[in-house]
XYZ file of C-alpha atoms in Angstrom:
565
model
C 8.702 10.585 -30.847
C 10.897 8.846 -27.914
C 10.351 5.542 -26.578
C 9.333 5.005 -23.221
C 12.765 3.866 -21.838
C 14.742 6.778 -23.682
C 11.884 9.288 -21.905
C 12.464 7.524 -18.562
C 16.489 8.445 -18.806
C 15.345 12.133 -19.002
C 12.838 11.795 -16.153
C 13.743 13.161 -12.655
C 11.357 10.996 -11.060
C 9.518 7.725 -12.372
C 7.576 4.935 -11.365
C 7.504 1.325 -13.207
C 4.999 -1.238 -12.050
C 4.969 0.120 -8.428
C 3.062 -1.992 -6.185
C 2.893 -1.316 -2.478
C 1.030 -4.093 -0.203
C 0.714 -3.562 3.715
C 0.517 -6.222 6.449
C -2.185 -5.762 8.641
C -3.594 -7.677 11.580
C -7.175 -7.762 9.039
C -4.969 -9.376 6.110
C -3.094 -7.592 3.325
C -4.086 -4.332 1.914
C -3.172 -3.426 -1.612
C -2.558 0.416 -1.355
C -0.761 0.755 -4.746
C -1.196 -1.508 -7.793
C 1.174 -1.574 -10.890
C 1.288 2.196 -11.102
C 3.313 3.735 -13.713
C 4.209 7.290 -14.050
C 7.173 9.813 -14.784
C 8.220 13.672 -14.130
C 10.447 15.448 -16.351
C 12.867 18.207 -15.653
C 10.800 21.593 -15.202
C 7.547 19.573 -15.493
C 4.522 19.711 -12.743
C 2.467 16.426 -12.590
C -0.245 16.417 -10.393
C -1.413 13.016 -8.638
C -5.190 13.416 -7.610
C -7.656 11.363 -5.743
C -9.486 10.749 -2.340
C -8.024 9.977 0.688
C -6.952 6.371 0.721
C -6.378 6.180 -3.156
C -2.795 5.672 -2.831
C -1.089 9.203 -3.770
C 0.647 9.679 -0.523
C 1.796 6.050 -0.593
C 3.190 6.577 -3.886
C 5.089 9.654 -3.127
C 6.387 7.999 0.003
C 7.706 5.013 -1.631
C 9.917 7.515 -3.666
C 11.449 9.087 -0.503
C 12.002 5.575 0.860
C 9.992 6.434 4.060
C 7.471 3.504 3.842
C 7.280 1.318 7.145
C 8.438 -1.935 7.788
C 5.097 -3.808 7.082
C 5.180 -2.429 3.491
C 5.984 -4.822 0.602
C 7.271 -3.105 -2.377
C 7.612 -4.461 -6.100
C 8.330 -2.487 -9.118
C 10.594 0.450 -9.302
C 10.600 3.884 -7.730
C 13.425 5.935 -9.415
C 15.027 9.053 -8.567
C 17.040 9.961 -11.590
C 18.189 6.690 -12.931
C 18.484 5.354 -9.451
C 15.724 2.943 -8.124
C 14.965 3.479 -4.398
C 13.036 0.344 -4.035
C 15.687 -2.064 -2.148
C 18.210 0.623 -1.784
C 20.294 0.574 1.408
C 18.924 3.034 3.959
C 21.969 5.198 4.056
C 22.271 5.767 0.321
C 18.490 6.650 0.261
C 18.958 9.063 3.185
C 21.839 10.741 0.975
C 19.631 11.347 -1.837
C 16.940 12.880 0.020
C 17.423 16.786 -0.377
C 20.150 16.446 -2.781
C 18.335 14.602 -5.288
C 14.331 14.275 -3.995
C 12.958 16.504 -1.361
C 9.423 16.992 0.164
C 7.192 19.677 1.111
C 4.741 18.171 3.500
C 0.953 19.281 4.164
C 1.574 20.568 7.784
C 4.414 22.722 8.245
C 4.490 22.634 12.034
C 4.880 19.056 12.133
C 7.743 19.279 9.476
C 9.868 22.051 11.362
C 11.204 21.094 14.925
C 9.294 23.781 17.541
C 12.484 23.744 19.731
C 14.979 24.778 17.191
C 15.457 28.281 15.433
C 14.702 28.353 11.684
C 18.653 28.830 11.212
C 19.768 25.818 13.044
C 17.192 23.622 10.814
C 18.418 25.457 7.660
C 21.984 25.082 8.246
C 21.630 21.578 9.491
C 20.655 20.439 6.057
C 23.559 22.117 4.539
C 26.146 20.683 6.749
C 24.565 17.283 6.548
C 25.277 17.320 2.795
C 28.638 18.981 2.817
C 27.377 21.854 1.031
C 28.053 24.695 3.292
C 29.268 25.156 7.022
C 29.462 27.948 9.593
C 28.682 31.598 8.363
C 28.530 30.109 4.768
C 25.741 28.252 5.642
C 23.826 30.720 7.578
C 24.370 33.166 4.347
C 23.026 30.455 2.253
C 19.925 30.209 4.603
C 19.272 33.746 4.609
C 19.592 33.953 0.655
C 17.056 31.025 0.470
C 14.493 32.807 2.846
C 14.764 35.961 0.577
C 14.332 33.619 -2.356
C 10.941 32.303 -0.817
C 9.895 35.806 0.166
C 10.515 35.955 3.943
C 10.782 39.744 4.843
C 13.874 40.708 6.790
C 15.367 37.276 6.394
C 18.567 37.985 8.248
C 16.811 39.172 11.513
C 13.773 36.525 11.216
C 15.979 33.377 10.653
C 17.116 33.544 14.749
C 13.398 33.129 15.319
C 11.331 29.973 16.090
C 8.703 28.394 13.722
C 5.642 29.440 16.073
C 6.697 32.800 15.501
C 5.973 32.743 11.833
C 2.225 32.801 10.306
C 1.010 29.447 8.460
C 1.965 30.721 5.111
C 5.447 32.091 6.131
C 5.927 28.601 7.681
C 5.190 26.860 4.464
C 7.753 29.129 2.648
C 10.367 28.053 5.161
C 9.448 24.370 4.441
C 9.869 24.848 0.674
C 13.292 27.093 1.242
C 14.502 23.836 3.151
C 13.225 21.614 0.317
C 15.194 23.574 -2.410
C 18.517 24.104 -0.184
C 20.616 21.216 -1.724
C 18.900 21.983 -5.333
C 17.132 18.828 -5.769
C 16.078 17.440 -9.232
C 12.628 16.788 -7.882
C 10.363 18.191 -5.379
C 7.462 16.188 -3.939
C 4.841 18.278 -2.873
C 2.187 16.860 -0.565
C -1.148 18.810 -0.225
C 1.289 21.885 0.229
C -1.679 24.454 0.089
C -4.702 22.478 2.136
C -4.329 24.144 5.428
C -3.851 27.612 3.778
C -6.220 30.694 3.041
C -6.830 31.301 -0.772
C -4.453 34.546 -0.733
C -1.593 32.791 0.706
C -2.426 29.672 -1.153
C -2.004 31.788 -4.504
C 1.560 33.208 -2.917
C 2.759 29.446 -2.496
C 1.632 28.443 -5.937
C 3.285 31.668 -7.733
C 6.543 30.819 -5.524
C 6.680 26.978 -6.581
C 5.906 28.095 -10.345
C 8.769 30.394 -10.084
C 11.362 27.914 -8.359
C 10.412 25.391 -11.163
C 11.212 27.953 -13.907
C 14.329 29.198 -12.392
C 15.631 25.972 -11.182
C 14.099 23.548 -13.814
C 13.221 21.320 -10.777
C 10.420 18.588 -11.643
C 7.443 18.682 -8.976
C 4.954 15.692 -8.232
C 1.966 17.693 -6.719
C -0.491 15.467 -4.801
C -3.647 17.370 -3.861
C -7.365 16.972 -3.957
C -7.775 20.627 -4.985
C -8.765 20.737 -8.697
C -8.486 24.661 -8.798
C -4.740 23.941 -7.553
C -4.314 21.387 -10.214
C -5.615 23.769 -13.017
C -3.231 26.525 -11.689
C 0.245 24.648 -11.458
C -0.035 21.159 -13.371
C 1.196 20.180 -17.028
C -0.162 16.732 -16.653
C -2.611 14.903 -14.251
C -2.745 11.438 -12.960
C -5.725 10.326 -11.335
C -5.797 7.518 -8.563
C -8.844 5.346 -7.249
C -8.266 2.809 -4.998
C -4.584 2.078 -5.743
C -5.239 2.092 -9.424
C -4.118 4.894 -12.166
C -7.465 5.414 -13.775
C -6.671 8.161 -15.987
C -3.356 10.231 -17.395
C -3.088 13.029 -19.712
C -2.642 17.003 -20.016
C -4.106 18.965 -17.425
C -6.457 20.580 -20.188
C -7.668 17.134 -21.518
C -8.338 15.629 -17.824
C -10.097 18.826 -16.380
C -11.989 19.709 -19.408
C -12.686 16.317 -21.175
C -12.421 13.618 -18.391
C -12.718 10.118 -19.934
C -12.902 7.818 -16.675
C -16.267 8.029 -14.437
C -14.314 8.392 -11.084
C -12.599 11.553 -12.742
C -15.884 12.999 -13.968
C -17.687 12.282 -10.707
C -14.564 14.078 -8.873
C -14.992 17.232 -11.035
C -18.443 17.211 -10.596
C -18.083 17.737 -6.793
C -15.819 20.666 -7.040
C -17.875 23.530 -5.783
C -17.415 26.815 -8.012
C -18.079 30.070 -7.435
C -21.537 30.844 -9.716
C -21.897 33.305 -12.236
C -23.121 36.825 -11.161
C -26.582 36.638 -12.576
C -27.214 32.996 -11.306
C -26.296 34.265 -7.950
C -28.689 37.094 -8.242
C -31.345 34.748 -9.441
C -31.009 32.289 -6.799
C -31.031 34.946 -3.995
C -34.062 36.406 -5.505
C -35.874 32.959 -5.110
C -34.818 32.408 -1.795
C -35.324 35.912 -0.614
C -37.001 36.408 2.864
C -38.693 39.752 3.716
C -37.363 41.542 6.760
C -40.419 40.949 8.663
C -40.522 37.484 8.103
C -37.083 37.167 9.582
C -37.175 35.516 13.305
C -33.390 36.543 14.511
C -31.417 33.825 16.493
C -28.248 35.331 16.695
C -27.305 39.253 16.755
C -23.981 40.829 17.550
C -23.862 44.659 17.722
C -20.197 46.473 18.051
C -18.782 43.101 18.981
C -15.317 43.733 20.596
C -13.514 40.463 21.787
C -9.979 40.207 23.176
C -7.295 37.637 24.225
C -5.495 38.085 27.469
C -2.017 37.108 27.075
C -0.152 37.343 30.353
C -1.701 40.592 31.440
C -1.577 42.202 27.940
C -4.502 42.568 25.926
C -4.826 41.537 22.405
C -7.866 42.742 20.334
C -8.769 40.045 17.998
C -12.346 41.647 16.997
C -13.275 45.260 16.884
C -16.828 46.715 16.325
C -18.212 44.077 14.198
C -22.151 43.783 13.928
C -24.027 41.254 12.218
C -27.459 38.938 12.602
C -28.507 35.406 11.386
C -32.194 34.279 11.356
C -33.862 30.997 11.730
C -33.285 29.122 8.405
C -30.486 31.293 7.406
C -26.828 30.668 6.811
C -24.268 33.586 7.399
C -20.980 32.836 5.996
C -17.738 34.502 7.583
C -14.750 34.706 5.425
C -11.399 36.017 5.612
C -7.723 35.119 6.113
C -6.391 33.086 9.052
C -5.852 35.592 11.914
C -8.806 37.820 10.542
C -11.102 37.151 13.593
C -13.441 34.568 12.292
C -12.903 31.645 14.601
C -12.587 34.312 17.286
C -16.312 34.949 16.711
C -17.488 31.810 16.690
C -15.946 31.116 20.055
C -17.209 33.873 21.545
C -20.899 32.631 20.484
C -20.130 29.281 22.152
C -19.036 30.943 25.702
C -15.207 29.950 25.148
C -14.170 33.622 25.070
C -15.817 36.465 27.023
C -17.455 39.428 25.135
C -15.194 42.601 26.004
C -17.779 44.930 24.887
C -20.962 45.288 22.584
C -23.750 42.894 22.504
C -23.645 39.344 21.449
C -27.408 38.002 21.887
C -28.951 34.561 21.263
C -32.763 34.854 20.871
C -32.614 38.472 22.500
C -30.584 37.178 25.421
C -27.318 39.021 25.944
C -24.428 36.337 26.446
C -22.003 39.022 27.967
C -24.728 39.834 30.792
C -25.826 36.459 31.603
C -24.854 34.797 34.758
C -22.791 31.341 34.125
C -25.998 29.078 34.913
C -28.390 31.168 32.434
C -25.418 31.317 29.996
C -25.360 27.313 29.937
C -29.150 26.866 29.393
C -28.693 29.286 26.346
C -25.926 27.350 24.758
C -27.914 24.572 25.147
C -29.715 25.872 21.769
C -26.237 25.794 19.997
C -24.956 23.175 18.402
C -21.203 23.099 17.000
C -19.265 21.270 14.367
C -15.489 21.733 14.327
C -12.805 21.731 11.552
C -11.403 18.022 12.382
C -13.690 15.576 13.262
C -10.901 13.169 14.636
C -9.985 16.026 17.410
C -13.383 16.699 18.451
C -14.627 13.085 18.857
C -13.822 11.537 22.187
C -11.598 8.364 20.696
C -12.663 6.338 24.000
C -16.517 6.775 23.312
C -17.990 4.537 20.904
C -20.350 6.550 18.420
C -23.697 6.354 20.275
C -22.078 7.872 23.233
C -20.221 10.511 21.588
C -23.886 11.544 19.862
C -25.616 11.546 23.188
C -23.124 13.335 25.318
C -24.985 17.041 24.915
C -27.901 15.149 26.391
C -26.072 13.862 28.993
C -24.408 16.921 30.062
C -27.724 18.732 29.683
C -29.665 16.081 31.688
C -32.137 15.167 28.986
C -34.025 11.819 28.700
C -33.009 8.310 29.989
C -30.735 6.059 28.456
C -33.280 4.487 26.113
C -34.361 7.955 24.767
C -30.758 8.868 24.195
C -30.065 5.682 22.197
C -33.469 6.164 20.246
C -32.432 9.969 19.409
C -29.100 9.091 18.207
C -30.715 6.323 15.992
C -32.759 9.116 14.485
C -29.758 11.465 14.016
C -27.794 8.758 12.248
C -30.486 8.054 9.829
C -30.800 12.054 9.193
C -26.892 12.094 8.277
C -27.206 8.792 6.527
C -25.359 6.512 8.254
C -26.369 3.070 9.311
C -27.669 2.449 12.888
C -25.033 -0.373 13.203
C -22.062 2.314 13.657
C -23.566 3.116 17.291
C -21.194 0.668 18.652
C -18.079 1.251 16.521
C -15.284 3.999 17.620
C -14.290 7.234 15.840
C -11.264 5.385 14.369
C -13.253 2.815 12.640
C -14.558 5.321 10.494
C -13.433 7.602 7.629
C -13.095 11.429 7.832
C -16.287 12.069 6.101
C -18.081 9.455 8.236
C -16.683 11.262 11.392
C -17.739 14.563 10.183
C -21.380 13.362 9.751
C -21.429 12.081 13.255
C -20.100 15.384 14.569
C -23.067 16.971 12.603
C -25.446 14.691 14.061
C -24.088 15.250 17.619
C -24.400 19.190 17.142
C -28.056 18.446 16.216
C -29.018 16.101 19.435
C -30.483 18.775 21.155
C -32.490 20.455 18.432
C -30.447 23.689 18.295
C -31.604 27.022 17.280
C -28.368 27.879 16.098
C -25.464 25.552 14.384
C -21.965 26.816 14.643
C -19.889 25.398 11.573
C -16.175 26.154 11.889
C -14.258 25.259 8.477
C -16.527 21.857 8.521
C -15.138 20.594 5.198
C -11.789 22.045 4.486
C -9.862 18.635 5.559
C -12.373 16.442 3.467
C -12.183 15.196 -0.065
C -14.057 17.149 -2.677
C -16.763 14.229 -3.287
C -16.856 13.875 0.497
C -17.336 17.656 0.854
C -20.020 18.015 -1.452
C -22.288 15.336 0.127
C -21.660 16.965 3.641
C -22.513 20.369 2.373
C -25.514 18.888 0.482
C -26.455 17.253 4.007
C -26.012 20.634 5.839
C -28.492 22.234 3.394
C -31.119 19.378 3.762
C -30.761 19.276 7.488
C -31.371 23.067 7.743
C -34.602 22.647 5.583
C -35.621 20.023 8.178
C -34.779 21.474 11.387
C -34.728 25.325 10.520
C -31.839 26.024 12.648
C -29.564 29.383 11.943
C -26.199 28.447 10.887
C -22.854 30.482 11.439
C -20.801 29.070 8.834
C -16.965 29.701 8.906
C -14.553 29.019 6.039
C -11.944 30.343 3.742
C -13.357 28.567 0.768
C -15.364 31.215 -1.061
C -16.878 28.715 -3.712
C -18.376 26.808 -0.406
C -19.978 29.922 0.797
C -21.192 30.989 -2.335
C -22.872 27.800 -2.436
C -24.376 27.798 0.846
C -24.736 31.265 2.383
C -27.472 33.778 2.240
C -25.179 36.750 3.863
C -21.543 36.885 4.032
C -19.178 39.102 6.142
C -15.748 39.186 4.980
C -13.284 39.767 7.962
C -9.642 41.198 7.928
C -7.573 41.988 10.836
C -10.440 41.652 13.256
C -12.858 44.015 11.317
C -15.720 43.382 8.911
C -14.431 45.248 5.664
C -17.547 44.240 3.659
C -20.951 42.473 4.358
C -24.287 41.778 2.678
C -25.979 39.423 0.467
C -23.840 36.774 -0.934
C -24.937 37.504 -4.230
C -23.713 40.943 -3.734
C -20.456 40.608 -1.692
C -18.989 37.767 -3.554
C -20.513 38.756 -7.088
C -19.841 42.543 -7.192
C -17.484 43.303 -4.384
C -16.643 46.772 -3.256
C -13.580 46.554 -1.042
C -10.197 45.980 -2.196
C -9.636 42.991 0.076
C -12.821 41.116 -1.018
C -11.471 41.673 -4.926
C -8.042 40.284 -3.575
C -9.809 37.222 -2.124
C -11.866 36.422 -5.216
C -8.874 36.933 -7.600
C -6.955 34.138 -5.201
C -9.513 31.541 -5.553
C -8.631 29.266 -8.328
C -11.125 27.352 -10.675
C -10.776 23.874 -12.041
C -9.983 25.115 -15.626
C -6.507 25.609 -16.796
C -7.409 28.160 -19.393
C -9.911 30.004 -17.097
C -7.553 30.038 -14.355
C -4.639 31.276 -16.446
C -6.850 34.236 -17.257
C -7.811 34.848 -13.345
C -3.968 34.594 -12.471
C -3.158 37.236 -14.644
C -6.208 39.361 -13.688
C -4.700 38.838 -9.983
C -1.476 40.040 -10.747
C -2.835 43.291 -12.611
C -5.401 43.989 -9.531
C -2.528 43.490 -7.240
C -0.356 46.091 -9.106
C -3.477 48.448 -9.299
C -3.617 48.367 -5.664
C 0.065 49.050 -5.184
C 0.861 45.706 -3.604
C 3.885 43.354 -4.470
C 3.733 40.740 -7.282
C 5.902 37.866 -7.039
């Protein structure tokens, strides 16, 4: 058995007693406390924990990218070279050649005004690896390696001309362009659909095996951890509270925080459990009170005079006290339907009715009155709450717009709603930036319920949240529905969340509904090939079960005549 010092010599990335403290106007904040961790060549180490646990600060220390108000002690070594205290110019030379990073949001990592060719050749030229046509050829080869179709032609395009999954592939191609010894992947699949996520994970796994690159994977998705990691390190408030093999940590967690984290992970139910649940909660057709109804719905975007048909021939309904889940990949038309219900997109043809009133045929004044019965919760609470409004004004804004009540009555209603979403009334005078992401999403839900809506539109309301925060928000939505009996249109790409909440589900692909019906049927006995692919791509937080699912997915893709990386 090797000693820790001998092992450190063979590791491509190591942290020894790393501590990071930030100077702030409110005093010192200890973000990382005496962390020690190693990544070996060809090994994937997953660093997990909630927002604020210190995961990204740890990785940023290894890249030499911490801000000036950070005080760092201990060591963050790439190979045998300690980055802490190193000259900035030397650190810059190490980036890409020794250590590279794949960021969560590819559109912020890529320059929108430069072609992909320019951005990829820039790194090769900067590190004296290739110039001119040789650099272009190498960039094309890299794009081909990460699965971009027709790379010689597409390399001339700009980032916005690629899909989200393709942009993430380009970022990965840039990360491996200089053959780094270690890649730090910071939430590389959080913003992606399950099928695209599965493709990106397959790609990272293949590159790791072919190139022998070590990977530090930062994520809060336990399914991704089970799918990718060899070892797992769990962080909580700056401390490393548990480390071990992926099987030990995910199936036999020792620390109470790890146990709590894993208990909060939503999982697809077994078919018999889903069926029994559906039978218990079943409502007869005669008892259903329809709130939203769509018939042969067609939705179009006008793009400089050219009509782009985003949704075609979709029909569904949702009744009071029911949740209808809409699932599918990006670009399938999920959010487009939600926008049309909110009146943000005109109906090209077909019927879209709220409580029997067809929104497409109503004059603007009457349509506004109907929309008063609709509440909405968006994906990103930071972007949907006005940063200049205190929380009380954010919650009561719908009452002001629709001229409901006086100032005193509005504040009383805001207080009631804060009680309902389990937040203290003292937050009324605070601002959105003073709250955590989970608290902001609770405020968004409170605002959506201000006018006691008959219909709630929830567009990816938990995708940006940590698993434990997500679990409490989902539980709260179910409790509030039981109290207020609203109908809910729940848009999501997380099938486990839809399985947990929704009574009915519509599966969208390329603007059409490929399958719909009771959740217990669609998600547990799917008929459509596309639904089967979606379900096969959803990872589960058990490494043995996930290995079997990965192989089953590959077999399914081959059976359906599709490419397997």
